[in-house]
CSV table of C-alpha atoms in Angstrom, one decimal:
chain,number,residue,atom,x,y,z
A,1,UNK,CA,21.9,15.3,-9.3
A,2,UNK,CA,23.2,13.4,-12.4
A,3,UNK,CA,20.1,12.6,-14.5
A,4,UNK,CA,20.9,10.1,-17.3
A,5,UNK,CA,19.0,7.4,-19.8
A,6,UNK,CA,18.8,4.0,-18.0
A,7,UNK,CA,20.2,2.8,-21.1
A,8,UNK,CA,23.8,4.5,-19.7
A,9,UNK,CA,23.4,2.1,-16.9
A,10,UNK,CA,25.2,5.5,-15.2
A,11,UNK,CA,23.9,6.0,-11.6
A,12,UNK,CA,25.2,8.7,-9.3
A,13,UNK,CA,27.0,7.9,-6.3
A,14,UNK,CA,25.2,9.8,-4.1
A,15,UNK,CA,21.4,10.8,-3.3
A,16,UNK,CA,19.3,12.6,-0.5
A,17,UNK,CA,16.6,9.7,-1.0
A,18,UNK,CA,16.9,6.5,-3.1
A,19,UNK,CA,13.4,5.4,-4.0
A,20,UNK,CA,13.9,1.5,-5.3
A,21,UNK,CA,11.3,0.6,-7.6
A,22,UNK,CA,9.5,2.3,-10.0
A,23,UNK,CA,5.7,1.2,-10.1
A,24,UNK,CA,3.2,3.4,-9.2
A,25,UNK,CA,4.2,4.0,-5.5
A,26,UNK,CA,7.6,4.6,-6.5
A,27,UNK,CA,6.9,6.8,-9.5
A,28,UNK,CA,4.4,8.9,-7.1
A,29,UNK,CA,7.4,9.1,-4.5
A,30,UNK,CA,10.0,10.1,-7.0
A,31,UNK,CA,8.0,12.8,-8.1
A,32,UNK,CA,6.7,14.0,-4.6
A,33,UNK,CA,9.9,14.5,-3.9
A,34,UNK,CA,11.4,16.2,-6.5
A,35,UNK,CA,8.6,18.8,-6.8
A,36,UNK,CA,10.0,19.3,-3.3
A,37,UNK,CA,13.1,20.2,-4.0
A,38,UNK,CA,14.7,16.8,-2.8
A,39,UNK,CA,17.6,15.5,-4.2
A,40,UNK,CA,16.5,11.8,-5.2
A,41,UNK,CA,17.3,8.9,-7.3
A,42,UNK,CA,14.9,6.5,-8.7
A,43,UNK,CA,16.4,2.5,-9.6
A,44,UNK,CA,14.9,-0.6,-11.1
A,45,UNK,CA,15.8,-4.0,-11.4
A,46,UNK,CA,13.6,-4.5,-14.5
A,47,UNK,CA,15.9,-3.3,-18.0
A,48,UNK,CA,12.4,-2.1,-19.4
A,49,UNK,CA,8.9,-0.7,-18.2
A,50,UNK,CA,6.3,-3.5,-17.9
A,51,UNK,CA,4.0,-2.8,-20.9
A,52,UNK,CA,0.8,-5.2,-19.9
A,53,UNK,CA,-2.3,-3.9,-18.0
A,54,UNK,CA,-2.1,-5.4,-14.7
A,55,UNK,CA,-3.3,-2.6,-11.8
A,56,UNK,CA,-6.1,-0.4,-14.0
A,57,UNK,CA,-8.8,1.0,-11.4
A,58,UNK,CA,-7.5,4.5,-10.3
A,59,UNK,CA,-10.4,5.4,-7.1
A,60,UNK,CA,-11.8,8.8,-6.3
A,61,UNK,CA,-9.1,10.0,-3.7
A,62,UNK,CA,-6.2,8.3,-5.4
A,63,UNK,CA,-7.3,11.1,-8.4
A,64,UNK,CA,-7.6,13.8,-5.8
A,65,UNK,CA,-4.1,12.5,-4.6
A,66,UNK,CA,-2.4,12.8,-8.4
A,67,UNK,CA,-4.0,16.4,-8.5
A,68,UNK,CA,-1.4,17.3,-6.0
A,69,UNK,CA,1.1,15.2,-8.4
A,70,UNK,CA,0.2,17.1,-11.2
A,71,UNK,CA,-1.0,14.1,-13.5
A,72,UNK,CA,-4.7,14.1,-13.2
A,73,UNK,CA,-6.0,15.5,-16.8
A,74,UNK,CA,-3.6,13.4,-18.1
A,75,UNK,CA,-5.0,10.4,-15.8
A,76,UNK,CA,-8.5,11.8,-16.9
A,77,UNK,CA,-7.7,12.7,-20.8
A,78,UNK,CA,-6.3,8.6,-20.8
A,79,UNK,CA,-8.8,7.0,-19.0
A,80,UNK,CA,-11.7,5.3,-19.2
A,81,UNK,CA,-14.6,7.2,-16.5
A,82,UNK,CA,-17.3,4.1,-14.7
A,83,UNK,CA,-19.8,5.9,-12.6
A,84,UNK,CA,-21.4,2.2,-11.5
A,85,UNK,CA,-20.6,-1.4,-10.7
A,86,UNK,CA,-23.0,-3.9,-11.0
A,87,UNK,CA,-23.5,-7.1,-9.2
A,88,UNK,CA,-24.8,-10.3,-11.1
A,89,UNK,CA,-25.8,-13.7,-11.2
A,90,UNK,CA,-27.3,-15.4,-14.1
A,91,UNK,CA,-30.7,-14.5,-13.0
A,92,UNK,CA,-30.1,-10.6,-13.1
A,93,UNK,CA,-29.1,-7.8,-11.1
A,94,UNK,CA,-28.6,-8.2,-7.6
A,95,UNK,CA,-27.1,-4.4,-6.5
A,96,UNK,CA,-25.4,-1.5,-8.2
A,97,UNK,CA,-22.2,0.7,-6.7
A,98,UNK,CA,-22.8,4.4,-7.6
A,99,UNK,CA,-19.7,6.1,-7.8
A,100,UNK,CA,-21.0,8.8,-9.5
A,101,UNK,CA,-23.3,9.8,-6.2
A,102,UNK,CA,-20.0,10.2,-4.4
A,103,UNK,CA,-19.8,13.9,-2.3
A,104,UNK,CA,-16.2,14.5,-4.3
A,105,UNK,CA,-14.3,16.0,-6.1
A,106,UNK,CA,-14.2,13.2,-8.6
A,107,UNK,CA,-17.2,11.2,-8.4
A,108,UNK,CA,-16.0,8.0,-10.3
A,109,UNK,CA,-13.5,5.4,-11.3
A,110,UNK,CA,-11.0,5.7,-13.5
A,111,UNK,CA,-9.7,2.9,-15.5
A,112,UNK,CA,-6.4,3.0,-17.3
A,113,UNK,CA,-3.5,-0.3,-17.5
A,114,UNK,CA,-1.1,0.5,-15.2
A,115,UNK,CA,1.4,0.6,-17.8
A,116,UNK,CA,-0.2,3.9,-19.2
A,117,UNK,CA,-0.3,5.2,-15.3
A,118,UNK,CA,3.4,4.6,-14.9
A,119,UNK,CA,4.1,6.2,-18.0
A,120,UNK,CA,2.3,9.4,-17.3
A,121,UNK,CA,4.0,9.3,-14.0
A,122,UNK,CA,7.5,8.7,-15.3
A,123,UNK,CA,6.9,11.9,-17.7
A,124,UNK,CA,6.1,13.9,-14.7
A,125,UNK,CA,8.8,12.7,-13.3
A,126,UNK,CA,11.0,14.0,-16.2
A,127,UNK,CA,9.3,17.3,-16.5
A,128,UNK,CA,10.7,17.6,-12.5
A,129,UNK,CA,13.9,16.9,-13.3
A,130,UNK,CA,14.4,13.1,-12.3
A,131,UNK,CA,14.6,10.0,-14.4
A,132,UNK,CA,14.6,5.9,-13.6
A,133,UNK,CA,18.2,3.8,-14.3
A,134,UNK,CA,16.8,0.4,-14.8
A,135,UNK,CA,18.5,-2.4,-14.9
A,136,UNK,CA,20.0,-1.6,-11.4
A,137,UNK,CA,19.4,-4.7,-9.0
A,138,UNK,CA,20.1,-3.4,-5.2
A,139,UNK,CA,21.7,-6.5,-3.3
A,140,UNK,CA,22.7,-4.7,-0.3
A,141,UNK,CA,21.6,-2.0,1.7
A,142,UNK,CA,23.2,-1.1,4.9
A,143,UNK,CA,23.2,1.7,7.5
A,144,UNK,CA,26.3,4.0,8.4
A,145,UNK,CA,27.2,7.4,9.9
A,146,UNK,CA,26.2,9.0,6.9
A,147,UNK,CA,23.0,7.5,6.4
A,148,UNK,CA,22.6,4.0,3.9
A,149,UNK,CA,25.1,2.8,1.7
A,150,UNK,CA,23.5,0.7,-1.1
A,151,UNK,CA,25.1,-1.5,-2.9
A,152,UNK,CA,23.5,-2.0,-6.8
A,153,UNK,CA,24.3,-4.4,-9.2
A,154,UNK,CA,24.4,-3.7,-13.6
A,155,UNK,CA,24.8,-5.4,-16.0
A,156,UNK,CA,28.6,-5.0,-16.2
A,157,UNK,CA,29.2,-3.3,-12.8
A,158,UNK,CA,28.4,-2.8,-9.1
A,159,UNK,CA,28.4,0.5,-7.8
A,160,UNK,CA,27.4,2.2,-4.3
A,161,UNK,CA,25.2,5.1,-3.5
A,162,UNK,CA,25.5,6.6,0.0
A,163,UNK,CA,21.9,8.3,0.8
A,164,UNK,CA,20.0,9.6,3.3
A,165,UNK,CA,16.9,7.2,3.3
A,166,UNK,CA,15.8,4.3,1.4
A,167,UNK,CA,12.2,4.2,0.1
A,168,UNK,CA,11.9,0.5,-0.9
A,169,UNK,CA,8.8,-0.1,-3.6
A,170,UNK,CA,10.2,-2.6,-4.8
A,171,UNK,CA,7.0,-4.9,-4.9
A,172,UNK,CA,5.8,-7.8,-3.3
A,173,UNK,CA,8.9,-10.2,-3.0
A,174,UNK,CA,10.8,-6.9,-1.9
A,175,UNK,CA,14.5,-8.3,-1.6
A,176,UNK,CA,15.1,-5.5,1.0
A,177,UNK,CA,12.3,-6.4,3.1
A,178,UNK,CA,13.8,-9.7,3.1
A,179,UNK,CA,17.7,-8.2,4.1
A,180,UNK,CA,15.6,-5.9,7.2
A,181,UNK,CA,14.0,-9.3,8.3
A,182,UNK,CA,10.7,-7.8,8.7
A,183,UNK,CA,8.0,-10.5,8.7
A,184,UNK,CA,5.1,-10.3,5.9
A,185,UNK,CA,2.0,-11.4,7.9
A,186,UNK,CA,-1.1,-12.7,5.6
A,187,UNK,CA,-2.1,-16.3,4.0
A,188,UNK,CA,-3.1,-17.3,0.5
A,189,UNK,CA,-6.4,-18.8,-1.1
A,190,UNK,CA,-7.2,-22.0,-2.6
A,191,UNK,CA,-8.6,-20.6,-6.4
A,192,UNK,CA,-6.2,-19.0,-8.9
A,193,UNK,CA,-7.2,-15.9,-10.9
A,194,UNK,CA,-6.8,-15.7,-14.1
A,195,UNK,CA,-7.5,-12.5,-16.3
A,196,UNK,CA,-6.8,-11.3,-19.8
A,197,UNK,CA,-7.7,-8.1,-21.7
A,198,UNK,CA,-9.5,-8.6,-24.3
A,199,UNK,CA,-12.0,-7.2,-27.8
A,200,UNK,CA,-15.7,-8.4,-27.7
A,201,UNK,CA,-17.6,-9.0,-30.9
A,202,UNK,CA,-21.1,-8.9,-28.8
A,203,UNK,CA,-21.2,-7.2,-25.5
A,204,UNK,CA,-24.3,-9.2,-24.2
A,205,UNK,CA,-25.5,-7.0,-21.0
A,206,UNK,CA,-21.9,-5.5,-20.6
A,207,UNK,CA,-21.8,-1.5,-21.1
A,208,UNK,CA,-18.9,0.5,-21.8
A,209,UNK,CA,-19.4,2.8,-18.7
A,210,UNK,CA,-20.0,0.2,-16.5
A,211,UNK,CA,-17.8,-2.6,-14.5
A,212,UNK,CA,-20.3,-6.2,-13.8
A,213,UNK,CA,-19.5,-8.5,-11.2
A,214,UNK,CA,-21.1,-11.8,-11.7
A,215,UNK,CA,-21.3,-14.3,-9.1
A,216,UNK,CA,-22.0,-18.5,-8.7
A,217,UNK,CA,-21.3,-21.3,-6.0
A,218,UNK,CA,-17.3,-20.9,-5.2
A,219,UNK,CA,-16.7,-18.4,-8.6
A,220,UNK,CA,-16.0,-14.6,-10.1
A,221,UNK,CA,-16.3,-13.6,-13.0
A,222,UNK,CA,-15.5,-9.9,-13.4
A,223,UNK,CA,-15.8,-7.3,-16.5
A,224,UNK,CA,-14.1,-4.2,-16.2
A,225,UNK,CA,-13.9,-2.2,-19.2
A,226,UNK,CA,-10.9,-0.2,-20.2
A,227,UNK,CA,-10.1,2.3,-23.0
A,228,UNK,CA,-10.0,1.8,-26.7
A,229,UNK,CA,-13.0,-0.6,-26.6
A,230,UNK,CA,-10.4,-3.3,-24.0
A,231,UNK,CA,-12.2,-5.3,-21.7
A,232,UNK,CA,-10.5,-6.9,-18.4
A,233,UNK,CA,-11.8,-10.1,-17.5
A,234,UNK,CA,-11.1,-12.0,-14.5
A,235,UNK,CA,-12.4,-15.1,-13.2
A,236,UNK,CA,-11.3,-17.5,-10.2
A,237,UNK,CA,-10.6,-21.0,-11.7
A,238,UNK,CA,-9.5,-24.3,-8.8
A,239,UNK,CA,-6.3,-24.8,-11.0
A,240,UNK,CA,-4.8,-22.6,-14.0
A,241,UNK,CA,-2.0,-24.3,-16.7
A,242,UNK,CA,-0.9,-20.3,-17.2
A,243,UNK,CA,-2.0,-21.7,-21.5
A,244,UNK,CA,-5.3,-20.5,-20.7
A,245,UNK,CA,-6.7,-19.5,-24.5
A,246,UNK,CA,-9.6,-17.4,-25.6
A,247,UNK,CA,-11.9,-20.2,-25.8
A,248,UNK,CA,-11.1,-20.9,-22.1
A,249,UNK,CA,-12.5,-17.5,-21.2
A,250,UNK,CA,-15.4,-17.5,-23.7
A,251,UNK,CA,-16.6,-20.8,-22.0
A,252,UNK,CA,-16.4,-19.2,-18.3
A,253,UNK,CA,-18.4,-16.0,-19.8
A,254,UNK,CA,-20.9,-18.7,-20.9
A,255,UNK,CA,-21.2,-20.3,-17.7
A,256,UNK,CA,-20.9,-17.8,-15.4
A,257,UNK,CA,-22.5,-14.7,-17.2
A,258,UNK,CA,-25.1,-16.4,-19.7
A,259,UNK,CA,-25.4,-15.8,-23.1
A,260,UNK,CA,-24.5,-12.6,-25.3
A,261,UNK,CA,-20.8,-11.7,-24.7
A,262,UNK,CA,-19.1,-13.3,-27.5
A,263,UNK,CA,-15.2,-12.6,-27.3
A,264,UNK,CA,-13.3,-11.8,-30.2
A,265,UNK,CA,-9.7,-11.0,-29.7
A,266,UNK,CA,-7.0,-11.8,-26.9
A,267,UNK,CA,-4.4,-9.8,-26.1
A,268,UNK,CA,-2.7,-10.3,-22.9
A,269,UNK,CA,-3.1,-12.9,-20.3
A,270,UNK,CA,-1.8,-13.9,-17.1
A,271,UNK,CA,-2.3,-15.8,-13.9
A,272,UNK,CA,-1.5,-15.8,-10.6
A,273,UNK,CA,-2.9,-17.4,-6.5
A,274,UNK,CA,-3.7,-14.5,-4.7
A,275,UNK,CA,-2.8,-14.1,-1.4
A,276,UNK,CA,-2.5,-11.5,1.4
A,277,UNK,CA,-0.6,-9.9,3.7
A,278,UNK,CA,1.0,-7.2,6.0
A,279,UNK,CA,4.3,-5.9,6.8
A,280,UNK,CA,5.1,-6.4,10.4
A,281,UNK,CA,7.1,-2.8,10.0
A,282,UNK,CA,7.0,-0.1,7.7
A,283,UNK,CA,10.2,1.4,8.7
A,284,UNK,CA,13.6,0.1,10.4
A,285,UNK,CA,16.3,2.3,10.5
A,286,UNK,CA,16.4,4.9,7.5
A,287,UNK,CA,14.5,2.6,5.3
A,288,UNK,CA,10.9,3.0,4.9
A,289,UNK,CA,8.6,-0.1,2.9
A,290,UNK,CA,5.8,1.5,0.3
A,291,UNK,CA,3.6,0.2,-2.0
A,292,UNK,CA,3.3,-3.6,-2.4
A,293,UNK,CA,6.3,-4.4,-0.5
A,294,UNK,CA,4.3,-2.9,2.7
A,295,UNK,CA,0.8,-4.7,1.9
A,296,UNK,CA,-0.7,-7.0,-0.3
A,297,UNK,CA,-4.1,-8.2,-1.1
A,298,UNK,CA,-6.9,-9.5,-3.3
A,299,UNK,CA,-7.8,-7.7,-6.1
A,300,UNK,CA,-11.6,-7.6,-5.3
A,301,UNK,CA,-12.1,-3.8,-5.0
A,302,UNK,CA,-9.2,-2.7,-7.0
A,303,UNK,CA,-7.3,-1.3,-4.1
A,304,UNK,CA,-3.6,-2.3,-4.3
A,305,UNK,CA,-2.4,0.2,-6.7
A,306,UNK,CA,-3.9,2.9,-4.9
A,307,UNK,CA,-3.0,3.0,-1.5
A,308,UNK,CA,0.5,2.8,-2.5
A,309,UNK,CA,0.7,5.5,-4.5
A,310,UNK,CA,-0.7,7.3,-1.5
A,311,UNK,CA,1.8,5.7,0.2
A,312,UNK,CA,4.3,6.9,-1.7
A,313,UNK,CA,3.2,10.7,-1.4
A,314,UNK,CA,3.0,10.9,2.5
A,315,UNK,CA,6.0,9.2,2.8
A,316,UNK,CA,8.4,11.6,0.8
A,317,UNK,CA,6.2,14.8,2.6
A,318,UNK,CA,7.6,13.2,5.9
A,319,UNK,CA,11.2,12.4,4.3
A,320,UNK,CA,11.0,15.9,2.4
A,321,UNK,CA,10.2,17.5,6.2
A,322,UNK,CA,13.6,15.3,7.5
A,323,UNK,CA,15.7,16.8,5.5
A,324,UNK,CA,14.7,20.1,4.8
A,325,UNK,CA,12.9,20.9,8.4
A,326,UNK,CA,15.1,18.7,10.9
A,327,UNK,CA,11.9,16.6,11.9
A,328,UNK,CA,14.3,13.7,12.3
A,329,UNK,CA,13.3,12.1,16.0
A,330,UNK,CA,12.0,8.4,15.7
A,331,UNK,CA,7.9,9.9,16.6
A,332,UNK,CA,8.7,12.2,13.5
A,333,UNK,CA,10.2,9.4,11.8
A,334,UNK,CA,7.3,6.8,12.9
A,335,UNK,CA,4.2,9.1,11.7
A,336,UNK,CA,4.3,7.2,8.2
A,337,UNK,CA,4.0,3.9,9.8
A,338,UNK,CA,1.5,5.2,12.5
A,339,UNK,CA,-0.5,6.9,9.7
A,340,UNK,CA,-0.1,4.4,6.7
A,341,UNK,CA,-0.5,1.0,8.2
A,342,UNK,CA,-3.9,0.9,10.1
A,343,UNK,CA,-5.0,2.0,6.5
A,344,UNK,CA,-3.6,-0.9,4.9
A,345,UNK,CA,-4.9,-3.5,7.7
A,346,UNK,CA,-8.0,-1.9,6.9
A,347,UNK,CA,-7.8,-2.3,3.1
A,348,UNK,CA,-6.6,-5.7,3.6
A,349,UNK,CA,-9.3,-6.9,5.6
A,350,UNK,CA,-11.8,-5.4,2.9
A,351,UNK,CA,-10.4,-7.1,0.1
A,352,UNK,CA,-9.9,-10.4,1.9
A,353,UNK,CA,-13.7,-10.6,3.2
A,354,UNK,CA,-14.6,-9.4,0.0
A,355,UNK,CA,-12.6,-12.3,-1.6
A,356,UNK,CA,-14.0,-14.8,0.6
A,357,UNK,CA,-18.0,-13.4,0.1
A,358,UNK,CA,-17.2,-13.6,-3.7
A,359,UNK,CA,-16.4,-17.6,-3.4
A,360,UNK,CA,-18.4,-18.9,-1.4
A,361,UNK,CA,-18.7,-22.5,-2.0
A,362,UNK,CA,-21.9,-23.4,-0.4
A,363,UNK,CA,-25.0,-23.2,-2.7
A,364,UNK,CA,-26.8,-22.2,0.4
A,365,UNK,CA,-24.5,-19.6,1.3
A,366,UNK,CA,-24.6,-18.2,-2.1
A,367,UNK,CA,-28.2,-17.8,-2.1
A,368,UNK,CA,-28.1,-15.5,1.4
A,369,UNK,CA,-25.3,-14.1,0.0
A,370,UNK,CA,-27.3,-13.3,-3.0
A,371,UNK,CA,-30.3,-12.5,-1.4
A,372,UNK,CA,-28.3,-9.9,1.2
A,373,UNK,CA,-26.6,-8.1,-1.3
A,374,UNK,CA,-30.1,-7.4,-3.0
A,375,UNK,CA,-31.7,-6.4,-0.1
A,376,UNK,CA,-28.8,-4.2,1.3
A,377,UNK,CA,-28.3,-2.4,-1.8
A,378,UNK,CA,-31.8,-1.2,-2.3
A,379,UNK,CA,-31.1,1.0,0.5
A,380,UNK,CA,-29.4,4.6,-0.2
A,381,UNK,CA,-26.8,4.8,2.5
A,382,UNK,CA,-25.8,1.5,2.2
A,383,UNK,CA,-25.2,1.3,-1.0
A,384,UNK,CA,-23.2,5.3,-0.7
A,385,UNK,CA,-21.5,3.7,2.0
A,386,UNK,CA,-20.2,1.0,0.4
A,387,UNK,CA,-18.8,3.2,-2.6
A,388,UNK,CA,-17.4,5.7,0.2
A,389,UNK,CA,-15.3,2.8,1.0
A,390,UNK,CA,-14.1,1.2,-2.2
A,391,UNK,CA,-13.2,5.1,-3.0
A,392,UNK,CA,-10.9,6.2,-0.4
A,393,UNK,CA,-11.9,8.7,0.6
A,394,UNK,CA,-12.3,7.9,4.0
A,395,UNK,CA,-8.3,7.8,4.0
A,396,UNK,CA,-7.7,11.0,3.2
């Protein structure tokens, strides 16, 4: 294979897999498949790697999964290790999630930006062998004797690659979901998020170890913390203006945590209207959907990032067995989609009932709300249960 900078804007003409995309689920795939001996190419639309947090929980079997990558002390050495969750409102504690009571290998959550994740990915990658050519927009993709001719546009070129299979991370809006025609099934939620990373002058009742969830009549407030003494914060608001300052978030802390957390820096924001969804297919033909544009969801729960990176790894063990086994017949061909998709209904549905439990508008509601998430998590295998969930590692 032809391995060159993505500043060459050089891509070779031909591949045994083309993974498009290179987020996490991407990255994962890439590498999967080149510590298998597979031929593969790895494109990007974006000229640069996103730098800003965005995705930053890493769960229990996603770690167990990145063993097998090969990037897990790194992941570790990185990261920021949270053993709890706690669940809020302004009079106190209502419940804790213990992660570090988990029967696992790693008992815990990591959390690291997922510009850091993609990084130590992308040098694993280069250690294998492989690289990313970014700036390479795929505006075609199209099935012939040979396999799938993709056609990519650069900068100052177009140029084809004729490959085996497709892999197509290539995130929510995925173009070449769009060119199969395979519906995205979900819906969308009346608040906005909003969520910034941020120093604190006083941490109030926040602790470094720790992620609080703090809860009111139809809002979330959220504090995760992250390495280098970086806090995420996220909070549903009815309308965001995207100009959203530090005072803005300082005033929800006030209203929605109580006193004591006093912020003092800003350094990345964003916003966005969550929303959900499904793709009707994970496969058509020899190209295979992974990652976000497979399955989309909240991000109560922290669970987006992860199952596509485990996406990404079962899907290149089947492609790997394709091409190097002759397990080529549709059921061979289907297992990723009969395997990976249940999951991600399943993950789906958490997030989205967690979203909707989280808002509830009804004072009345959010006092049995309230009042059931006290009483349920005072009981041991509940509250295991509900961390044996968030973890993964029922998926595994």
């Amino acid at each position: 294979m032809l391995v060159q900078e993505a500043t060459t804007m050089i891509v070779p003409t031909t591949a045994e897999v083309l993974v498009v995309g290179a987020g996490p689920a991407g990255l994962a795939a890439a590498c999967t498949l080149r510590a298998n001996g597979v031929e593969v190419v790895v494109v990007d639309a974006a000229p640069e790697p996103s730098t800003s947090s965005r995705a930053i929980v890493i769960h229990s079997r996603t770690l167990e999964v990145m063993e097998g990558l090969g990037i897990v002390e790194g992941v570790l050495k990185e990261g920021l290790i949270i053993g709890e969750g706690l669940i809020r409102n302004r009079q106190g504690i209502l419940g804790s999630i213990g992660f570090a009571a988990l029967k696992a290998k790693y008992p815990m959550v990591v959390s690291l930006a997922q510009a850091d994740t993609e990084r130590i990915l992308k040098q694993r990658l280069e250690a294998l062998g492989g690289s990313v050519h970014r700036g390479a927009q795929v505006v075609k993709v199209s099935e012939n004797e040979d396999g799938v001719l993709v056609e990519i546009n650069t900068s100052d070129s177009t140029s084809y690659i004729q490959t085996q299979y497709v892999i197509a991370a290539d995130g929510r809006k995925s173009c070449i979901r769009e060119q199969l025609g395979i519906p995205f099934e979900g819906g969308g939620y009346n608040h906005q998020f909003i969520l910034a990373d941020i120093r604190l002058l006083r941490t109030g009742p926040l602790r470094p170890d720790v992620f609080q969830e703090f809860l009111s009549p139809a809002n979330l407030l959220l504090y995760i913390p992250l390495p280098r003494n970086i806090w995420r914060v996220v909070a549903t608001v009815d309308h965001a203006t995207g100009e959203e300052d530090m005072s803005v978030f300082q005033r929800l802390t006030d209203e929605r945590a109580g006193p004591g957390v006093k912020i003092d820096e800003m350094m990345w924001s964003s916003r966005f209207r969550i929303q959900h969804g499904l793709a009707a297919r994970y496969r058509k033909g020899r190209v295979f959907l992974a990652g976000d544009a497979a399955h989309c969801h909240p991000p109560v729960g922290g669970q987006g990032m992860n199952i596509g990176i485990q996406d990404g790894v079962r899907l290149s063990n089947i492609l790997t067995e394709a091409l190097h086994d002759g397990k080529t017949t549709e059921a061979d061909l289907d297992r990723y989609e009969r395997e990976r998709r249940p999951i991600a209904k399943d993950v789906v549905a958490l997030a989205h009932q967690g979203t909707v439990i989280n808002t509830l508008e009804s004072p009345v509601l959010c006092v049995l709300r309230d009042w059931v998430i006290w009483a349920l998590t005072k009981i041991p295998p509940v509250r295991y249960a509900i961390a044996y969930r968030l973890s993964g590692l029922g998926y595994a």
